[in-house]
């Protein structure tokens, strides 16, 4: 074989003959398989080695593999972990003959096992490991999951041996030959991630179990299961999250990680007892999506520049407000990412820590152990910080500490649950903070909501009805045409794909400070801010409607009428 490979290299110029001869001379006494030895040595590129063996064995070499070419029979019968471990994937199925690409030309046993798993004859071709891995991950992620079929396999009595199936970071692609209940739970999670769901709800009723997904902020019913399998499904989820499967009368929280190929997904699990059994909610956090940059949040150019101005300050408090699930934490993370962490000491106190940030010290709140927002903030101030992020201002003590921290020369970011930007000021006053402290410390407030973006593939433009506009109080939004959601296969017939933010940025100036000193209402503060050039949530939303980013219905759903 060595002589033949050298001769092929000499005739074809695939590889340098002298390099190949030197390698064989130096490694002639090793028992390692020849293709593996060459690949491990690094003397030739993987591409060169595979082309050499392809010429020697009479095998074709594929430079690219389309995930759509991977036959469904291969995905259904060969576990993803086996395909990844042995670096092989099918590229064609025809007349009981499966063409399988591998990056290990002499791995005959692996090919024999694939033939047994498939029950087909196998023809070998060659491709690099990177090309094969990409095809495996994409093909298995795109597989069509028929949850009803998997659910039908689950036996209500199939709880024995469940505890032994616990895994710290299970790969959701690997469902072949798994017990039915594990396949069902894996496929429920896998389908949720395919549909970009942020939460999975397992809701028990008297005669059924309803599986619901939250996609782009709205709930969708996805699957109905036999109510008798509830204990099995919940027990499986508890095992994954390290929770007590014997405790069914108390609420529990847990967390774990699962994988989809190379992607790592964090799961936060919560169970509560109800009249018909335990209700379970799973929050999905995809670590691979990364942290949004300030440019990707959907801010207008006007607000973008004003936020940059606030971020350049050395002290002051900047609040982000909005209801739960409106993207406040994501916005705060983008602020921290925007600030140069190499020149400044940035510290955060969060509950919980959602994403790990480079070069930033993050502290997890642990109330049972005495580490609250207030105590953590006291300790942080002794750590010589420049920028501090406090996850949420919940009480008077935290509010006072945040204000004091800014007055002692720190830039502080935090969140509040208020309807608009002006409401953050009155909330601080209601918490007992003196007006002069609020006026001198608060640099700005950003109120935000999330709206669904229209699907680019199927959105259409329609004529705006002036009568409807007047009824909705949209006299200042005099646009003739608006975009409308239709629905297509790409957006799962919802008409929307992804979300963006609408914003209301109030930078505190002298007029607003006078309102704070005089303890004026939120409406009066909002009027002063609008007079100073602030764009309200509804105004910003209607600008995005006019540009075709979102629909009028979405903006009206999340943004209140401007009253001040």
Coordinates of C-alpha atoms in Angstrom, one line a residue:
X1 CA 0.0 0.0 0.0
X2 CA 2.8 2.4 0.9
X3 CA 4.6 1.8 -2.5
X4 CA 1.3 2.3 -4.3
X5 CA 0.6 5.6 -2.5
X6 CA 4.0 6.9 -3.3
X7 CA 3.6 5.9 -7.0
X8 CA 0.2 7.7 -7.1
X9 CA 1.7 10.8 -5.5
X10 CA 4.5 10.7 -8.1
X11 CA 2.1 10.4 -11.1
X12 CA -0.7 12.8 -9.9
X13 CA 1.2 15.4 -7.9
X14 CA -1.5 15.2 -5.2
X15 CA 1.2 15.3 -2.5
X16 CA 4.9 15.8 -2.3
X17 CA 6.6 12.4 -2.9
X18 CA 9.7 13.2 -0.7
X19 CA 7.4 14.1 2.3
X20 CA 5.5 10.9 1.9
X21 CA 8.6 8.8 1.6
X22 CA 10.2 10.4 4.7
X23 CA 7.0 9.8 6.7
X24 CA 6.9 6.1 5.8
X25 CA 10.6 5.7 6.6
X26 CA 10.2 7.2 10.1
X27 CA 6.9 5.5 10.9
X28 CA 7.5 2.1 9.3
X29 CA 7.5 0.1 12.6
X30 CA 4.3 1.6 14.0
X31 CA 1.2 -0.6 14.2
X32 CA -1.3 2.3 13.8
X33 CA -3.6 2.1 10.8
X34 CA -2.1 3.9 7.8
X35 CA -4.9 6.4 7.1
X36 CA -5.2 7.3 10.8
X37 CA -1.4 7.7 11.2
X38 CA -1.2 10.0 8.2
X39 CA -4.1 12.1 9.4
X40 CA -2.7 12.4 12.9
X41 CA 0.8 13.3 11.7
X42 CA -0.2 16.5 10.0
X43 CA 2.6 16.1 7.3
X44 CA -0.1 16.3 4.6
X45 CA -3.5 18.0 4.6
X46 CA -6.6 15.9 5.1
X47 CA -7.7 16.8 1.6
X48 CA -4.4 15.4 0.1
X49 CA -4.5 12.2 2.2
X50 CA -8.1 11.4 1.2
X51 CA -7.4 12.1 -2.5
X52 CA -4.4 9.7 -2.3
X53 CA -6.5 6.9 -0.7
X54 CA -9.3 7.7 -3.1
X55 CA -7.0 7.1 -6.1
X56 CA -5.6 4.0 -4.5
X57 CA -9.0 2.4 -3.5
X58 CA -10.9 3.7 -6.5
X59 CA -13.2 5.9 -4.4
X60 CA -14.7 9.3 -5.4
X61 CA -13.8 12.3 -3.3
X62 CA -16.6 14.9 -2.5
X63 CA -15.6 18.5 -1.9
X64 CA -19.1 19.4 -0.6
X65 CA -22.1 17.6 0.8
X66 CA -25.6 19.3 0.8
X67 CA -27.5 18.5 3.9
X68 CA -30.6 18.0 1.7
X69 CA -28.8 15.1 0.0
X70 CA -28.6 13.1 3.2
X71 CA -31.3 10.4 2.9
X72 CA -34.0 10.3 5.6
X73 CA -33.5 6.6 6.1
X74 CA -29.9 7.3 7.3
X75 CA -31.1 10.0 9.8
X76 CA -33.9 7.7 11.0
X77 CA -31.7 4.6 11.6
X78 CA -28.2 5.7 12.4
X79 CA -27.6 7.5 15.7
X80 CA -26.1 11.0 15.3
X81 CA -23.4 10.1 17.9
X82 CA -22.4 7.1 15.9
X83 CA -22.2 9.1 12.7
X84 CA -20.1 11.8 14.4
X85 CA -17.8 9.4 16.2
X86 CA -17.0 7.5 13.0
X87 CA -17.1 10.5 10.8
X88 CA -19.6 9.2 8.2
X89 CA -22.8 10.3 6.5
X90 CA -24.9 9.0 3.7
X91 CA -25.2 11.2 0.6
X92 CA -27.4 9.1 -1.7
X93 CA -30.0 6.3 -1.5
X94 CA -31.0 4.4 -4.6
X95 CA -32.3 0.8 -5.3
X96 CA -31.3 -0.5 -1.8
X97 CA -27.8 1.0 -2.2
X98 CA -26.7 3.7 0.2
X99 CA -23.7 5.8 -0.8
X100 CA -21.9 6.8 2.5
X101 CA -19.1 9.4 2.7
X102 CA -16.4 8.9 5.3
X103 CA -13.1 10.7 6.2
X104 CA -11.6 7.3 7.3
X105 CA -11.0 5.3 4.1
X106 CA -9.8 2.1 5.9
X107 CA -12.5 2.0 8.5
X108 CA -14.2 -1.1 7.2
X109 CA -16.0 -2.2 10.5
X110 CA -17.8 1.1 10.8
X111 CA -19.1 0.7 7.2
X112 CA -20.2 -2.9 7.9
X113 CA -22.2 -1.6 11.0
X114 CA -23.9 1.1 9.0
X115 CA -25.0 -1.6 6.4
X116 CA -26.4 -3.7 9.3
X117 CA -28.2 -0.7 10.8
X118 CA -29.7 0.3 7.5
X119 CA -30.3 -3.1 6.1
X120 CA -28.9 -1.8 2.8
X121 CA -25.8 -2.4 0.7
X122 CA -23.2 0.4 1.2
X123 CA -21.0 2.1 -1.3
X124 CA -18.1 4.2 0.1
X125 CA -17.0 7.7 -1.0
X126 CA -14.6 10.1 0.7
X127 CA -15.0 13.6 2.2
X128 CA -13.2 15.7 4.8
X129 CA -14.3 15.5 8.5
X130 CA -15.4 19.1 8.5
X131 CA -17.7 18.6 5.5
X132 CA -19.1 15.4 7.0
X133 CA -19.7 17.0 10.5
X134 CA -21.5 20.0 8.9
X135 CA -23.7 17.7 6.9
X136 CA -24.5 15.5 10.0
X137 CA -25.4 18.4 12.2
X138 CA -27.6 20.2 9.7
X139 CA -29.3 17.0 8.4
X140 CA -30.2 15.8 11.9
X141 CA -31.4 19.3 13.0
X142 CA -33.7 19.5 10.0
X143 CA -35.2 16.1 10.4
X144 CA -39.0 16.2 10.5
X145 CA -40.2 15.2 14.0
X146 CA -43.7 13.6 14.1
X147 CA -44.3 14.0 17.8
X148 CA -47.6 12.2 17.6
X149 CA -45.9 9.0 16.4
X150 CA -43.3 9.1 19.2
X151 CA -46.0 9.9 21.8
X152 CA -47.9 6.8 20.7
X153 CA -45.0 4.6 21.6
X154 CA -44.9 5.7 25.2
X155 CA -46.3 3.2 27.7
X156 CA -47.9 4.7 30.8
X157 CA -46.2 2.1 32.9
X158 CA -42.7 2.6 31.4
X159 CA -41.1 4.3 34.4
X160 CA -38.9 1.5 35.6
X161 CA -35.2 2.1 35.0
X162 CA -35.8 5.8 34.2
X163 CA -33.5 7.1 37.0
X164 CA -30.5 5.3 35.4
X165 CA -31.0 7.3 32.2
X166 CA -29.8 10.7 33.6
X167 CA -27.2 12.6 31.5
X168 CA -25.6 15.9 32.3
X169 CA -25.6 17.2 28.7
X170 CA -27.7 15.0 26.4
X171 CA -27.5 15.4 22.6
X172 CA -31.1 15.8 21.3
X173 CA -30.0 14.6 17.9
X174 CA -29.4 11.2 19.3
X175 CA -32.9 9.6 19.5
X176 CA -32.2 6.3 17.7
X177 CA -32.7 3.2 19.8
X178 CA -33.6 5.2 22.9
X179 CA -36.5 4.3 25.3
X180 CA -39.8 5.8 24.1
X181 CA -40.2 8.3 26.9
X182 CA -36.7 9.6 26.4
X183 CA -37.3 9.9 22.7
X184 CA -40.6 11.8 23.4
X185 CA -39.0 14.3 25.7
X186 CA -36.0 14.8 23.4
X187 CA -38.2 15.3 20.4
X188 CA -40.5 17.8 22.3
X189 CA -37.4 19.9 23.1
X190 CA -35.8 19.4 19.7
X191 CA -39.0 20.5 17.9
X192 CA -39.2 23.6 20.2
X193 CA -35.7 24.6 19.2
X194 CA -36.5 24.0 15.5
X195 CA -39.4 26.4 15.9
X196 CA -37.3 29.0 17.9
X197 CA -39.5 28.6 21.0
X198 CA -38.3 30.3 24.2
X199 CA -40.5 28.2 26.6
X200 CA -42.1 24.8 26.6
X201 CA -45.3 24.3 28.7
X202 CA -46.5 20.9 29.8
X203 CA -50.0 21.6 31.0
X204 CA -52.1 18.8 32.5
X205 CA -55.9 18.7 32.2
X206 CA -58.4 16.2 33.5
X207 CA -58.3 14.0 30.4
X208 CA -55.2 15.1 28.4
X209 CA -51.8 16.7 28.6
X210 CA -51.3 19.8 26.4
X211 CA -47.8 20.7 25.1
X212 CA -47.5 24.4 24.3
X213 CA -44.6 26.4 22.9
X214 CA -44.0 30.2 23.3
X215 CA -42.7 31.4 20.0
X216 CA -41.8 35.1 19.5
X217 CA -43.8 35.9 22.7
X218 CA -47.1 34.2 21.8
X219 CA -48.3 30.7 22.9
X220 CA -49.1 28.0 20.4
X221 CA -50.7 24.6 21.1
X222 CA -48.5 21.9 19.6
X223 CA -49.4 18.4 20.9
X224 CA -51.9 16.5 22.9
X225 CA -50.8 13.5 25.0
X226 CA -52.6 10.8 27.0
X227 CA -53.0 12.1 30.5
X228 CA -51.8 8.8 32.0
X229 CA -48.2 9.4 30.8
X230 CA -47.8 12.7 32.7
X231 CA -45.8 11.1 35.7
X232 CA -43.4 9.4 33.2
X233 CA -42.8 12.6 31.2
X234 CA -42.4 14.8 34.3
X235 CA -40.1 12.3 35.9
X236 CA -37.9 12.2 32.9
X237 CA -37.6 16.0 32.9
X238 CA -36.9 16.0 36.6
X239 CA -34.1 13.4 36.1
X240 CA -32.5 15.5 33.4
X241 CA -32.7 18.6 35.7
X242 CA -31.4 16.9 38.8
X243 CA -34.7 17.3 40.7
X244 CA -36.4 15.0 43.2
X245 CA -38.7 12.7 41.2
X246 CA -40.4 11.4 44.4
X247 CA -41.6 14.9 45.5
X248 CA -44.8 15.8 43.7
X249 CA -46.6 18.0 46.2
X250 CA -44.1 20.8 46.3
X251 CA -42.9 23.3 43.6
X252 CA -39.4 22.6 42.4
X253 CA -36.8 24.3 40.3
X254 CA -33.9 22.8 38.4
X255 CA -31.6 23.3 35.4
X256 CA -29.5 21.3 33.0
X257 CA -27.9 21.5 29.6
X258 CA -28.6 19.6 26.4
X259 CA -26.9 19.6 23.0
X260 CA -28.0 19.7 19.4
X261 CA -24.7 18.7 17.7
X262 CA -22.3 21.5 18.5
X263 CA -24.9 23.8 20.0
X264 CA -25.2 23.9 23.8
X265 CA -28.7 24.7 25.2
X266 CA -29.4 25.7 28.8
X267 CA -32.7 24.5 30.3
X268 CA -34.4 26.1 33.3
X269 CA -37.1 23.8 34.7
X270 CA -40.0 24.7 37.0
X271 CA -42.7 22.3 38.3
X272 CA -45.8 23.2 40.4
X273 CA -48.5 20.9 41.6
X274 CA -52.0 21.5 40.2
X275 CA -55.4 19.8 40.5
X276 CA -54.6 17.4 37.7
X277 CA -50.9 16.8 38.2
X278 CA -47.6 18.6 38.0
X279 CA -47.4 21.5 35.5
X280 CA -43.9 21.9 34.0
X281 CA -42.4 24.8 32.2
X282 CA -39.0 24.7 30.6
X283 CA -37.1 27.9 29.6
X284 CA -34.7 27.4 26.7
X285 CA -31.5 29.5 26.4
X286 CA -29.4 28.9 23.3
X287 CA -25.8 29.7 24.2
X288 CA -24.7 29.6 20.6
X289 CA -26.8 32.6 19.6
X290 CA -24.4 34.9 21.5
X291 CA -25.1 38.3 22.8
X292 CA -26.8 41.0 20.7
X293 CA -24.7 44.0 19.9
X294 CA -26.3 47.5 20.3
X295 CA -26.6 47.8 16.5
X296 CA -28.8 44.6 16.3
X297 CA -31.4 45.7 18.9
X298 CA -33.5 47.7 16.4
X299 CA -32.8 51.1 17.8
X300 CA -33.3 54.1 15.6
X301 CA -30.2 56.1 14.6
X302 CA -31.4 58.9 16.8
X303 CA -31.7 56.8 20.0
X304 CA -28.5 54.9 19.1
X305 CA -26.4 58.1 19.3
X306 CA -28.1 59.2 22.6
X307 CA -27.5 55.8 24.2
X308 CA -23.9 56.0 23.2
X309 CA -23.7 59.4 24.9
X310 CA -25.1 57.9 28.2
X311 CA -22.7 54.9 28.0
X312 CA -19.7 57.3 27.8
X313 CA -20.6 58.8 31.2
X314 CA -18.5 58.0 34.2
X315 CA -21.4 58.0 36.7
X316 CA -25.2 58.0 36.9
X317 CA -28.0 55.4 36.8
X318 CA -29.4 54.1 33.5
X319 CA -32.7 52.1 33.9
X320 CA -34.2 49.8 31.3
X321 CA -37.9 49.2 31.9
X322 CA -40.6 47.0 30.6
X323 CA -42.7 44.0 31.5
X324 CA -41.3 40.5 32.1
X325 CA -40.0 39.0 28.8
X326 CA -39.6 42.3 27.0
X327 CA -35.8 41.8 26.5
X328 CA -34.5 44.1 29.3
X329 CA -31.6 41.8 30.2
X330 CA -30.6 41.3 26.6
X331 CA -30.4 45.1 26.2
X332 CA -28.3 45.5 29.4
X333 CA -25.9 42.8 28.1
X334 CA -25.5 44.7 24.8
X335 CA -24.6 47.8 26.9
X336 CA -21.9 46.0 28.7
X337 CA -20.6 44.5 25.5
X338 CA -20.5 48.0 24.0
X339 CA -18.3 49.3 26.9
X340 CA -14.6 48.5 26.6
X341 CA -14.0 45.9 29.4
X342 CA -10.2 46.1 29.1
X343 CA -10.1 49.7 30.3
X344 CA -12.9 49.5 32.9
X345 CA -13.7 47.1 35.7
X346 CA -17.2 45.9 35.1
X347 CA -19.2 43.8 37.6
X348 CA -22.7 42.5 37.7
X349 CA -25.1 41.0 40.2
X350 CA -27.8 38.9 38.6
X351 CA -30.7 36.5 39.3
X352 CA -30.0 34.3 37.4
X353 CA -26.9 34.7 35.3
X354 CA -28.3 34.1 31.8
X355 CA -25.1 34.4 29.6
X356 CA -21.4 34.4 30.5
X357 CA -19.7 37.6 29.5
X358 CA -16.0 37.8 28.7
X359 CA -13.8 40.0 30.9
X360 CA -16.7 40.8 33.2
X361 CA -17.2 39.5 36.8
X362 CA -20.7 38.2 37.3
X363 CA -22.3 37.4 40.7
X364 CA -25.2 35.1 41.2
X365 CA -27.9 36.2 43.8
X366 CA -28.4 33.5 46.4
X367 CA -31.0 34.8 48.9
X368 CA -31.0 31.6 51.0
X369 CA -27.2 32.1 51.7
X370 CA -27.6 35.8 52.4
X371 CA -26.3 37.0 49.0
X372 CA -29.1 39.4 48.0
X373 CA -28.9 42.3 45.5
X374 CA -28.1 44.7 48.4
X375 CA -25.4 42.6 50.1
X376 CA -23.8 41.8 46.7
X377 CA -23.8 45.5 45.8
X378 CA -22.1 46.4 49.1
X379 CA -19.3 43.9 48.4
X380 CA -19.0 45.0 44.8
X381 CA -18.4 48.6 45.9
X382 CA -15.2 47.4 47.7
X383 CA -13.9 45.8 44.4
X384 CA -13.1 49.1 42.8
X385 CA -15.7 48.9 40.0
X386 CA -16.2 51.4 37.2
X387 CA -19.5 50.0 35.8
X388 CA -22.0 48.0 37.8
X389 CA -25.1 46.1 36.5
X390 CA -27.8 45.3 39.0
X391 CA -30.3 42.8 37.6
X392 CA -33.4 44.4 39.1
X393 CA -34.5 47.1 41.6
X394 CA -37.1 45.3 43.7
X395 CA -37.3 47.3 46.9
X396 CA -36.4 50.5 48.7
X397 CA -33.1 49.3 50.0
X398 CA -31.8 48.2 46.6
X399 CA -33.1 51.5 45.1
X400 CA -31.1 53.5 47.6
X401 CA -28.0 51.4 47.1
X402 CA -28.2 51.9 43.3
X403 CA -28.6 55.7 43.7
X404 CA -25.7 55.9 46.3
X405 CA -23.5 53.8 44.0
X406 CA -24.0 56.3 41.1
X407 CA -23.4 59.3 43.4
X408 CA -20.0 57.9 44.5
X409 CA -18.7 57.9 40.9
X410 CA -20.0 54.7 39.3
X411 CA -22.0 54.1 36.1
X412 CA -24.9 51.8 37.2
X413 CA -27.3 49.8 34.9
X414 CA -30.5 48.2 36.2
X415 CA -34.1 47.3 35.4
X416 CA -37.5 48.2 36.6
X417 CA -41.0 46.9 35.8
X418 CA -42.8 50.0 34.6
X419 CA -45.0 50.7 31.6
X420 CA -43.0 53.6 30.2
X421 CA -39.8 55.6 30.7
X422 CA -41.4 58.3 32.9
X423 CA -42.9 55.6 35.1
X424 CA -39.4 54.7 36.3
X425 CA -39.0 58.1 37.9
X426 CA -42.2 57.9 39.8
X427 CA -41.5 54.3 40.8
X428 CA -38.2 55.5 42.5
X429 CA -40.1 58.2 44.3
X430 CA -42.7 55.7 45.4
X431 CA -40.0 53.5 46.8
X432 CA -39.0 56.3 49.1
X433 CA -35.9 57.8 47.4
X434 CA -35.7 61.5 47.8
X435 CA -36.5 63.6 44.7
X436 CA -33.1 65.5 44.8
X437 CA -31.3 62.1 44.8
X438 CA -33.3 60.8 41.8
X439 CA -32.8 64.1 39.9
X440 CA -29.1 64.2 40.4
X441 CA -28.4 60.5 39.8
X442 CA -30.7 59.2 37.0
X443 CA -29.0 59.8 33.6
X444 CA -31.7 58.1 31.5
X445 CA -34.4 55.6 31.1
X446 CA -35.1 53.2 28.2
X447 CA -38.5 51.7 28.0
X448 CA -38.9 48.8 25.6
X449 CA -41.3 46.2 24.2
X450 CA -40.7 43.3 21.7
X451 CA -42.7 43.1 18.5
X452 CA -42.7 40.3 16.0
X453 CA -41.0 41.0 12.7
X454 CA -42.9 40.4 9.5
X455 CA -41.6 37.4 7.5
X456 CA -39.5 38.7 4.5
X457 CA -40.7 35.8 2.3
X458 CA -44.5 36.4 2.6
X459 CA -45.2 39.9 3.8
X460 CA -47.4 42.0 1.5
X461 CA -48.3 45.7 1.2
X462 CA -51.9 46.8 1.6
X463 CA -53.6 50.2 1.5
X464 CA -54.1 51.8 4.9
X465 CA -57.6 52.8 5.7
X466 CA -57.7 56.3 6.9
X467 CA -61.0 55.7 8.9
X468 CA -59.3 52.9 10.8
X469 CA -56.3 55.1 11.5
X470 CA -58.5 57.8 13.0
X471 CA -60.3 55.3 15.2
X472 CA -57.0 54.1 16.5
X473 CA -55.9 57.6 17.3
X474 CA -53.1 57.5 14.7
X475 CA -53.5 61.0 13.3
X476 CA -49.8 61.7 13.3
X477 CA -48.9 58.5 11.5
X478 CA -50.1 59.6 8.1
X479 CA -48.9 56.7 5.9
X480 CA -50.9 55.5 2.9
X481 CA -49.7 51.9 2.8
X482 CA -48.8 49.3 5.5
X483 CA -47.4 45.8 5.4
X484 CA -49.4 42.8 6.3
X485 CA -48.5 39.3 7.5
X486 CA -49.6 36.4 5.3
X487 CA -47.9 33.2 6.4
X488 CA -45.7 30.7 4.6
X489 CA -43.8 27.5 5.2
X490 CA -40.7 29.4 6.3
X491 CA -42.5 31.2 9.2
X492 CA -44.7 28.2 10.0
X493 CA -47.7 30.1 8.6
X494 CA -47.6 32.8 11.4
X495 CA -46.5 35.6 9.1
X496 CA -43.8 36.6 11.5
X497 CA -40.2 35.5 11.9
X498 CA -38.1 36.7 14.8
X499 CA -38.5 39.8 17.0
X500 CA -37.1 43.3 17.3
X501 CA -37.5 46.0 19.9
X502 CA -39.5 49.3 20.0
X503 CA -38.0 51.9 22.3
X504 CA -38.7 55.0 24.3
X505 CA -35.5 56.7 25.4
X506 CA -35.7 59.5 28.0
X507 CA -32.5 61.3 28.7
X508 CA -32.9 63.4 31.9
X509 CA -32.4 67.1 31.2
X510 CA -33.1 70.3 33.3
X511 CA -36.8 70.4 32.4
X512 CA -37.3 66.8 33.6
X513 CA -35.2 67.4 36.7
X514 CA -37.6 70.3 37.6
X515 CA -40.5 67.9 37.2
X516 CA -38.8 65.4 39.6
X517 CA -38.0 68.1 42.2
X518 CA -41.7 69.1 42.1
X519 CA -42.8 65.4 42.4
X520 CA -44.9 65.8 39.2
X521 CA -46.9 62.9 37.8
X522 CA -45.5 60.4 35.2
X523 CA -47.8 62.1 32.6
X524 CA -46.2 65.5 33.2
X525 CA -42.7 64.0 33.1
X526 CA -43.5 62.2 29.8
X527 CA -44.9 65.5 28.3
X528 CA -41.6 67.3 29.3
X529 CA -39.6 64.4 27.7
X530 CA -41.7 64.5 24.4
X531 CA -41.3 68.3 24.3
X532 CA -37.5 67.7 24.5
X533 CA -37.6 65.3 21.5
X534 CA -38.3 61.9 23.0
X535 CA -40.0 59.3 20.7
X536 CA -42.6 57.3 22.5
X537 CA -43.0 53.5 22.3
X538 CA -46.0 53.9 19.9
X539 CA -44.2 56.5 17.7
X540 CA -41.1 54.2 17.4
X541 CA -43.4 51.2 16.6
X542 CA -45.3 53.1 13.9
X543 CA -42.0 54.1 12.3
X544 CA -41.2 50.4 12.1
X545 CA -44.6 49.7 10.6
X546 CA -44.0 52.4 7.9
X547 CA -40.6 50.8 7.1
X548 CA -42.2 47.3 6.8
X549 CA -40.4 45.8 9.8
X550 CA -43.5 44.9 11.7
X551 CA -47.3 45.1 11.4
X552 CA -49.7 47.6 12.8
X553 CA -51.4 44.9 14.8
X554 CA -48.2 44.0 16.6
X555 CA -47.5 47.6 17.7
X556 CA -51.1 48.1 18.9
X557 CA -50.8 44.8 20.8
X558 CA -47.8 45.9 22.9
X559 CA -47.8 49.8 22.9
X560 CA -50.4 51.8 24.8
X561 CA -52.0 55.0 23.6
X562 CA -49.8 58.0 24.3
X563 CA -51.5 59.9 27.1
X564 CA -49.8 62.8 28.9

